[in-house]
Amino acid sequence: MAPGHVAYGMRASFGTTHITPEHVIAWERGTHVPDAGELTALAGALWCEPSELMGHPGTLLEHRIARGVSAEDVARATGLTLDAYLYMEEAGHWTGDKRQSAKLGEVLRLPPRDFIAITRLEEELARLLTEAVSTRWQAHIRAIAKLVSMDRRDLKAPLQAMQQDYQALMTATLSRAGGTTASGEDGRRYIENIIDHFWSRLPGSS
């Protein structure tokens, strides 16, 4: 399709009457970026999903556009007023409670990693993972599964492997120190990056 055909399709079928071939050319060259409404119309004119025209969504707005869900639908599903939801979207800071966060994950079909990032639960996840690898992972699997909305059975192997990795680092550190008190630098580095280690262990999350 030529830029003129795309622009015509957007104007005729999606109400974006201001769109010209020059807009389409600018988007193709990367000198301009379509706004949310233009992106949705562009996807419709090209017979594809908005997500196919985007990189991996990172913000709340991008996730909503990628899923083709209206702001009204998200607000309704999460029990927020439209103004309250739009404020969070514009600010790029989700402040809903746990129930609202769970509903957000459902309506936007957020994968675990994106859900944790959008709802700003990294700190809590890091705390639970740290306790899991440094003590008994079995005692923390239920809380972690609930936080990331995953089946506990899918977390058993990753958590077990992470604990083994961490314990191996700590054992090696003690061995190098001749069995005396050691700095534990390798172990600390592992803990500092524990969320990345966790996602790397989950198929399809990295």
Backbone as numpy.savetxt, mean C-alpha at the origin, in Angstrom:
# Nx Ny Nz CAx CAy CAz Cx Cy Cz
-4.67 4.57 -31.91 -5.51 5.76 -31.91 -4.63 7.01 -31.91
-4.98 7.94 -32.75 -4.27 9.22 -32.79 -4.73 10.08 -31.61
-3.92 11.06 -31.21 -4.33 11.93 -30.10 -5.70 12.57 -30.32
-6.01 12.91 -31.56 -7.31 13.51 -31.85 -8.46 12.56 -31.58
-8.25 11.27 -31.90 -9.29 10.27 -31.65 -9.52 10.10 -30.15
-8.42 10.09 -29.39 -8.53 9.94 -27.94 -9.25 11.13 -27.34
-8.86 12.33 -27.75 -9.49 13.54 -27.22 -10.98 13.57 -27.56
-11.32 13.19 -28.78 -12.72 13.17 -29.19 -13.52 12.18 -28.33
-12.94 11.00 -28.12 -13.63 10.00 -27.30 -13.87 10.49 -25.89
-12.89 11.19 -25.32 -13.04 11.73 -23.97 -14.13 12.80 -23.92
-14.17 13.64 -24.95 -15.17 14.72 -24.97 -16.57 14.15 -25.20
-16.68 13.23 -26.13 -18.00 12.74 -26.53 -18.64 11.83 -25.49
-17.86 11.02 -24.84 -18.43 10.01 -23.95 -18.27 10.29 -22.46
-17.35 11.19 -22.10 -17.06 11.35 -20.67 -17.16 12.80 -20.19
-17.65 13.67 -21.03 -17.95 15.02 -20.58 -16.75 15.92 -20.35
-15.58 15.50 -20.77 -14.38 16.34 -20.58 -14.23 17.23 -21.81
-15.11 18.21 -21.90 -15.21 19.02 -23.12 -13.99 19.91 -23.37
-13.15 20.09 -22.36 -11.98 20.96 -22.52 -10.79 20.23 -23.13
-10.89 18.91 -23.25 -9.73 18.13 -23.71 -9.52 18.29 -25.21
-8.28 18.57 -25.58 -7.88 18.71 -26.99 -6.78 17.69 -27.28
-6.46 17.49 -28.56 -5.33 16.60 -28.89 -4.03 17.02 -28.22
-3.88 18.33 -27.99 -2.65 18.82 -27.36 -2.52 18.30 -25.93
-3.65 18.17 -25.23 -3.62 17.58 -23.88 -3.06 16.16 -23.94
-3.58 15.39 -24.86 -3.17 13.98 -24.98 -1.69 13.89 -25.31
-1.22 14.74 -26.22 0.20 14.74 -26.60 1.07 15.09 -25.39
0.63 16.07 -24.60 1.39 16.48 -23.41 1.47 15.34 -22.40
0.37 14.59 -22.24 0.39 13.44 -21.31 1.35 12.37 -21.82
1.32 12.13 -23.14 2.20 11.11 -23.71 3.67 11.48 -23.51
3.98 12.75 -23.65 5.37 13.21 -23.52 5.79 13.35 -22.06
4.83 13.34 -21.16 5.15 13.47 -19.75 5.36 14.89 -19.28
4.98 15.85 -20.10 5.15 17.26 -19.70 3.99 17.73 -18.83
2.86 17.04 -18.89 1.72 17.32 -18.05 1.13 16.00 -17.56
0.37 16.08 -16.45 -0.24 14.89 -15.86 -1.75 15.11 -15.76
-2.57 14.16 -16.20 -4.02 14.34 -16.09 -4.46 14.33 -14.63
-5.52 15.10 -14.33 -6.05 15.04 -12.97 -6.92 13.79 -12.85
-7.55 13.60 -11.69 -8.29 12.37 -11.42 -9.41 12.15 -12.44
-10.19 13.20 -12.71 -11.29 13.06 -13.65 -10.81 12.79 -15.06
-9.74 13.47 -15.46 -9.19 13.27 -16.80 -8.61 11.87 -16.96
-7.96 11.36 -15.91 -7.39 10.03 -15.98 -8.48 8.98 -16.15
-9.57 9.14 -15.41 -10.69 8.20 -15.52 -11.29 8.24 -16.93
-11.47 9.45 -17.46 -12.01 9.59 -18.82 -11.05 9.02 -19.86
-9.75 9.26 -19.66 -8.75 8.74 -20.59 -8.78 7.22 -20.61
-8.88 6.61 -19.43 -8.96 5.14 -19.37 -10.20 4.64 -20.09
-11.31 5.35 -19.92 -12.54 4.94 -20.60 -12.41 5.04 -22.11
-11.78 6.11 -22.58 -11.60 6.29 -24.02 -10.67 5.24 -24.61
-9.75 4.74 -23.79 -8.79 3.72 -24.25 -9.23 2.30 -23.92
-10.44 2.17 -23.35 -11.00 0.87 -23.01 -10.08 0.08 -22.08
-9.65 0.73 -21.00 -8.81 0.05 -20.02 -9.14 0.58 -18.64
-8.53 0.01 -17.62 -8.72 0.47 -16.26 -7.74 1.60 -15.95
-8.12 2.55 -15.09 -7.19 3.62 -14.72 -5.86 3.09 -14.21
-5.91 1.95 -13.49 -4.68 1.38 -12.93 -3.67 1.00 -14.00
-4.17 0.68 -15.23 -3.27 0.29 -16.32 -2.48 1.48 -16.85
-2.93 2.69 -16.55 -2.24 3.89 -17.02 -1.33 4.48 -15.96
-1.34 3.89 -14.77 -0.59 4.42 -13.64 0.56 3.51 -13.27
1.53 4.05 -12.55 2.49 3.21 -11.89 1.82 2.63 -10.66
2.60 2.05 -9.77 1.99 1.51 -8.55 1.45 2.67 -7.72
0.14 2.64 -7.36 -0.42 3.74 -6.58 0.24 3.84 -5.21
0.44 5.08 -4.76 1.08 5.26 -3.47 0.22 6.02 -2.48
-0.59 6.96 -2.98 -1.42 7.76 -2.09 -2.84 7.21 -2.04
-3.60 7.71 -1.08 -5.00 7.32 -0.95 -5.77 7.66 -2.22
-5.54 8.85 -2.75 -6.20 9.27 -3.99 -5.86 8.32 -5.13
-4.59 7.98 -5.28 -4.16 7.11 -6.39 -4.77 5.73 -6.28
-4.86 5.19 -5.06 -5.49 3.88 -4.88 -6.96 3.94 -5.26
-7.64 5.02 -4.88 -9.06 5.13 -5.20 -9.28 5.22 -6.71
-8.46 6.04 -7.38 -8.57 6.18 -8.83 -8.26 4.85 -9.52
-7.21 4.17 -9.04 -6.81 2.90 -9.66 -7.92 1.87 -9.58
-8.72 1.94 -8.53 -9.82 0.97 -8.36 -11.12 1.45 -9.01
-11.11 2.70 -9.50 -12.31 3.21 -10.14 -13.47 3.40 -9.17
-13.16 3.76 -7.93 -14.18 3.94 -6.90 -14.35 5.43 -6.64
-15.59 5.87 -6.48 -15.84 7.29 -6.24 -15.55 7.63 -4.79
-15.27 8.90 -4.54 -15.04 9.36 -3.18 -16.29 9.16 -2.33
-17.44 9.32 -2.95 -18.70 9.12 -2.23 -18.84 7.68 -1.76
-18.44 6.72 -2.59 -18.53 5.31 -2.21 -17.58 4.98 -1.06
-16.37 5.56 -1.09 -15.42 5.31 -0.01 -15.94 5.90 1.29
-16.44 7.13 1.22 -16.97 7.77 2.42 -18.13 6.97 3.00
-19.01 6.50 2.14 -20.17 5.72 2.59 -19.73 4.42 3.23
-18.79 3.74 2.60 -18.34 2.44 3.12 -17.62 2.56 4.45
-16.90 3.64 4.64 -16.12 3.81 5.87 -16.88 4.55 6.97
-18.09 5.02 6.64 -18.87 5.72 7.64 -18.42 7.14 7.90
-17.70 7.72 6.95 -17.24 9.10 7.08 -18.14 10.03 6.26
-18.15 11.29 6.64 -18.80 12.26 5.77 -17.90 12.46 4.55
-18.50 12.89 3.46 -17.71 13.09 2.24 -16.63 14.14 2.47
-16.97 15.21 3.16 -15.99 16.27 3.43 -14.82 15.75 4.25
-15.12 14.91 5.26 -14.06 14.36 6.12 -13.13 13.45 5.32
-13.72 12.62 4.45 -12.88 11.73 3.64 -12.03 12.53 2.66
-12.64 13.49 1.98 -11.89 14.28 1.00 -10.76 15.06 1.65
-10.97 15.50 2.88 -9.90 16.20 3.59 -8.71 15.27 3.81
-8.99 14.01 4.22 -7.91 13.04 4.42 -7.20 12.76 3.09
-7.98 12.65 2.03 -7.40 12.35 0.72 -6.50 13.49 0.24
-6.97 14.71 0.42 -6.18 15.87 -0.01 -4.94 16.06 0.85
-5.08 15.77 2.15 -3.95 15.92 3.07 -2.97 14.76 2.94
-3.43 13.66 2.34 -2.58 12.47 2.22 -2.32 11.81 3.55
-3.28 11.96 4.48 -3.09 11.41 5.83 -4.39 10.77 6.31
-4.44 9.45 6.30 -5.62 8.72 6.75 -5.65 8.70 8.28
-6.79 9.10 8.87 -6.89 9.17 10.32 -8.09 8.38 10.85
-8.64 7.48 10.03 -9.78 6.70 10.48 -9.40 5.72 11.58
-10.42 5.25 12.34 -10.16 4.27 13.39 -9.99 2.88 12.78
-9.82 1.86 13.62 -9.54 0.52 13.12 -10.69 -0.04 12.28
-11.93 0.21 12.71 -13.07 -0.29 11.94 -13.14 0.41 10.58
-12.94 1.72 10.58 -12.96 2.47 9.33 -11.80 2.06 8.42
-10.66 1.79 9.03 -9.50 1.35 8.24 -9.77 0.01 7.58
-10.41 -0.89 8.32 -10.74 -2.20 7.75 -11.70 -2.04 6.57
-12.67 -1.16 6.70 -13.62 -0.91 5.61 -12.92 -0.28 4.40
-11.96 0.60 4.69 -11.19 1.22 3.60 -10.45 0.15 2.82
-9.82 -0.78 3.53 -9.10 -1.85 2.88 -10.00 -2.70 2.00
-11.23 -2.90 2.46 -12.18 -3.72 1.69 -12.64 -3.00 0.42
-13.06 -1.74 0.56 -13.64 -1.05 -0.58 -12.59 -0.74 -1.66
-11.33 -0.53 -1.24 -10.27 -0.26 -2.21 -9.47 -1.51 -2.57
-9.83 -2.64 -1.95 -9.17 -3.92 -2.20 -7.65 -3.77 -2.08
-7.23 -3.20 -0.96 -5.81 -2.91 -0.75 -5.04 -4.18 -0.38
-3.96 -4.48 -1.07 -3.07 -5.56 -0.64 -2.50 -5.23 0.74
-2.08 -6.23 1.51 -1.59 -5.97 2.88 -0.55 -4.87 2.98
0.44 -4.88 2.09 1.50 -3.87 2.19 0.96 -2.47 1.99
0.08 -2.29 1.01 -0.51 -0.98 0.75 -1.45 -0.58 1.88
-2.18 -1.55 2.43 -3.08 -1.25 3.55 -2.31 -0.70 4.75
-1.20 -1.35 5.08 -0.40 -0.90 6.23 0.18 0.49 5.97
0.63 0.74 4.74 1.21 2.05 4.42 0.17 3.16 4.46
-0.99 2.92 3.85 -2.03 3.94 3.78 -2.58 4.26 5.16
-2.78 3.23 5.97 -3.38 3.44 7.29 -2.35 3.77 8.36
-1.08 3.88 7.95 0.02 4.30 8.84 0.15 3.39 10.07
0.16 2.10 9.80 0.30 1.13 10.88 1.69 0.50 10.92
2.66 1.11 10.22 4.01 0.53 10.17 4.63 0.38 11.55
4.42 1.38 12.40 5.04 1.35 13.72 4.52 0.18 14.56
3.20 -0.01 14.50 2.61 -1.13 15.26 3.06 -2.46 14.69
3.11 -2.56 13.36 3.56 -3.80 12.73 5.00 -4.09 13.09
5.86 -3.07 13.07 7.27 -3.25 13.43 7.41 -3.74 14.86
6.60 -3.20 15.75 6.65 -3.63 17.16 6.28 -5.10 17.30
5.21 -5.51 16.65 4.76 -6.90 16.73 5.78 -7.85 16.11
6.34 -7.46 14.98 7.33 -8.31 14.31 8.60 -8.44 15.15
9.00 -7.35 15.77 10.20 -7.39 16.62 10.00 -8.35 17.78
8.84 -8.30 18.41 8.54 -9.21 19.51 8.47 -10.65 19.01
7.94 -10.83 17.80 7.79 -12.17 17.25 9.14 -12.84 16.98
10.08 -12.10 16.41 11.36 -12.72 16.06 12.30 -12.84 17.27
12.08 -12.00 18.27 12.99 -12.02 19.42 12.48 -12.90 20.57
11.20 -13.31 20.50 10.66 -14.20 21.54 10.06 -15.43 20.86
8.74 -15.60 20.96 8.05 -16.72 20.31 7.11 -16.16 19.26
7.38 -16.45 18.00 6.53 -15.92 16.93 5.11 -16.45 17.05
4.95 -17.66 17.59 3.62 -18.25 17.71 2.69 -17.39 18.57
3.27 -16.70 19.54 2.46 -15.89 20.46 1.98 -14.59 19.82
2.55 -14.23 18.67 2.21 -12.95 18.05 1.53 -13.10 16.69
1.43 -14.31 16.20 0.92 -14.50 14.84 -0.52 -14.04 14.71
-1.31 -14.23 15.75 -2.72 -13.84 15.68 -2.85 -12.32 15.53
-2.10 -11.57 16.34 -2.18 -10.10 16.28 -1.66 -9.58 14.94
-0.60 -10.19 14.42 -0.05 -9.76 13.14 -1.03 -10.06 12.02
-1.63 -11.24 12.06 -2.61 -11.62 11.03 -3.79 -10.66 11.02
-4.24 -10.27 12.19 -5.37 -9.33 12.29 -4.98 -7.96 11.75
-3.77 -7.53 12.06 -3.32 -6.20 11.64 -3.22 -6.09 10.13
-2.67 -7.13 9.49 -2.47 -7.08 8.04 -3.60 -7.75 7.26
-4.63 -8.21 7.98 -5.80 -8.84 7.36 -5.41 -10.03 6.50
-4.64 -10.94 7.11 -4.22 -12.15 6.41 -4.55 -13.39 7.25
-4.60 -14.53 6.59 -4.82 -15.79 7.28 -3.55 -16.17 8.04
-3.73 -16.61 9.27 -2.57 -16.99 10.09 -1.73 -18.08 9.42
-2.39 -18.95 8.70 -1.66 -20.06 8.05 -0.65 -19.54 7.02
-0.97 -18.40 6.40 -0.06 -17.82 5.41 1.12 -17.09 6.04
1.03 -16.86 7.35 2.10 -16.13 8.04 3.04 -17.04 8.81
2.67 -18.27 8.97 3.48 -19.20 9.78 4.90 -19.33 9.23
5.03 -19.67 7.96 6.36 -19.88 7.36 7.19 -18.59 7.35
6.63 -17.43 6.94 7.43 -16.21 6.96 7.92 -15.83 8.35
7.07 -15.92 9.35 7.49 -15.54 10.70 8.53 -16.51 11.26
8.34 -17.78 10.98 9.30 -18.78 11.45 10.67 -18.54 10.81
10.67 -18.25 9.50 11.93 -18.00 8.80 12.59 -16.72 9.32
11.80 -15.69 9.59 12.36 -14.44 10.10 12.99 -14.64 11.48
12.33 -15.42 12.32 12.90 -15.67 13.65 14.23 -16.43 13.52
14.27 -17.38 12.61 15.51 -18.14 12.41 16.62 -17.22 11.89
16.27 -16.32 10.98 17.27 -15.36 10.46 17.82 -14.49 11.59
16.91 -13.97 12.40 17.31 -13.07 13.47 18.15 -13.80 14.52
17.71 -14.98 14.91 18.44 -15.75 15.91 19.82 -16.15 15.38
19.91 -16.44 14.07 21.20 -16.80 13.48 22.16 -15.62 13.53
21.65 -14.42 13.29 22.48 -13.22 13.37 22.99 -13.00 14.79
22.10 -13.17 15.75 22.48 -12.95 17.14 23.48 -14.01 17.60
23.28 -15.25 17.17 24.20 -16.33 17.53 25.58 -16.08 16.94
25.60 -15.64 15.67 26.88 -15.34 15.02 27.59 -14.20 15.72
26.83 -13.21 16.16 27.42 -12.07 16.86 28.06 -12.51 18.17
27.37 -13.37 18.90 27.90 -13.86 20.18 29.13 -14.73 19.96
29.10 -15.50 18.87 30.23 -16.38 18.57 31.48 -15.56 18.25
31.30 -14.47 17.49 32.44 -13.62 17.14 33.02 -12.94 18.37
32.12 -12.74 19.35 32.58 -12.07 20.57 33.16 -13.05 21.58
33.29 -14.31 21.18 33.86 -15.32 22.07 32.97 -15.68 23.24
31.65 -15.50 23.01 30.72 -15.88 24.06 30.50 -14.81 25.10
31.13 -13.67 24.95 30.93 -12.58 25.91 29.88 -11.61 25.38
29.69 -10.52 26.09 28.70 -9.54 25.66 29.08 -8.98 24.29
28.10 -8.91 23.38 28.37 -8.45 22.02 27.51 -7.24 21.70
27.92 -6.52 20.70 27.20 -5.31 20.35 25.84 -5.60 19.74
25.70 -6.72 19.04 24.43 -7.05 18.40 24.09 -6.15 17.24
25.12 -5.59 16.58 24.88 -4.64 15.50 24.09 -5.26 14.35
24.43 -6.50 13.97 23.70 -7.17 12.88 22.24 -7.36 13.25
22.00 -7.74 14.50 20.62 -7.92 14.95 19.85 -6.61 14.94
20.51 -5.52 15.35 19.85 -4.22 15.36 19.50 -3.77 13.94
20.41 -4.01 13.02 20.12 -3.65 11.62 18.93 -4.44 11.09
18.87 -5.71 11.49 17.74 -6.54 11.04 16.43 -5.98 11.57
16.42 -5.60 12.84 15.21 -5.05 13.45 14.83 -3.71 12.81
15.81 -2.89 12.49 15.53 -1.60 11.86 14.82 -1.75 10.52
15.11 -2.85 9.83 14.51 -3.10 8.51 13.51 -4.25 8.55
12.93 -4.48 9.72 12.13 -5.69 9.90 10.88 -5.70 9.02
10.29 -4.53 8.76 9.10 -4.51 7.91 9.46 -4.92 6.47
10.60 -4.45 5.97 11.04 -4.85 4.63 11.31 -6.35 4.58
11.92 -6.89 5.64 12.16 -8.33 5.69 10.83 -9.09 5.65
9.85 -8.56 6.35 8.54 -9.21 6.40 7.89 -9.25 5.03
7.85 -8.10 4.34 7.20 -8.08 3.02 7.95 -8.95 2.02
9.27 -8.99 2.13 10.05 -9.79 1.19 9.76 -11.28 1.35
9.26 -11.67 2.52 8.94 -13.07 2.78 7.54 -13.45 2.29
6.73 -12.45 1.97 5.36 -12.72 1.54 5.27 -12.70 0.03
4.87 -13.78 -0.61 4.75 -13.83 -2.08 3.83 -12.73 -2.59
4.31 -11.99 -3.60 3.48 -10.96 -4.22 3.43 -9.65 -3.49
4.16 -9.52 -2.37 4.09 -8.28 -1.59 5.25 -7.36 -1.86
6.34 -7.89 -2.41 7.52 -7.05 -2.62 7.41 -6.25 -3.90
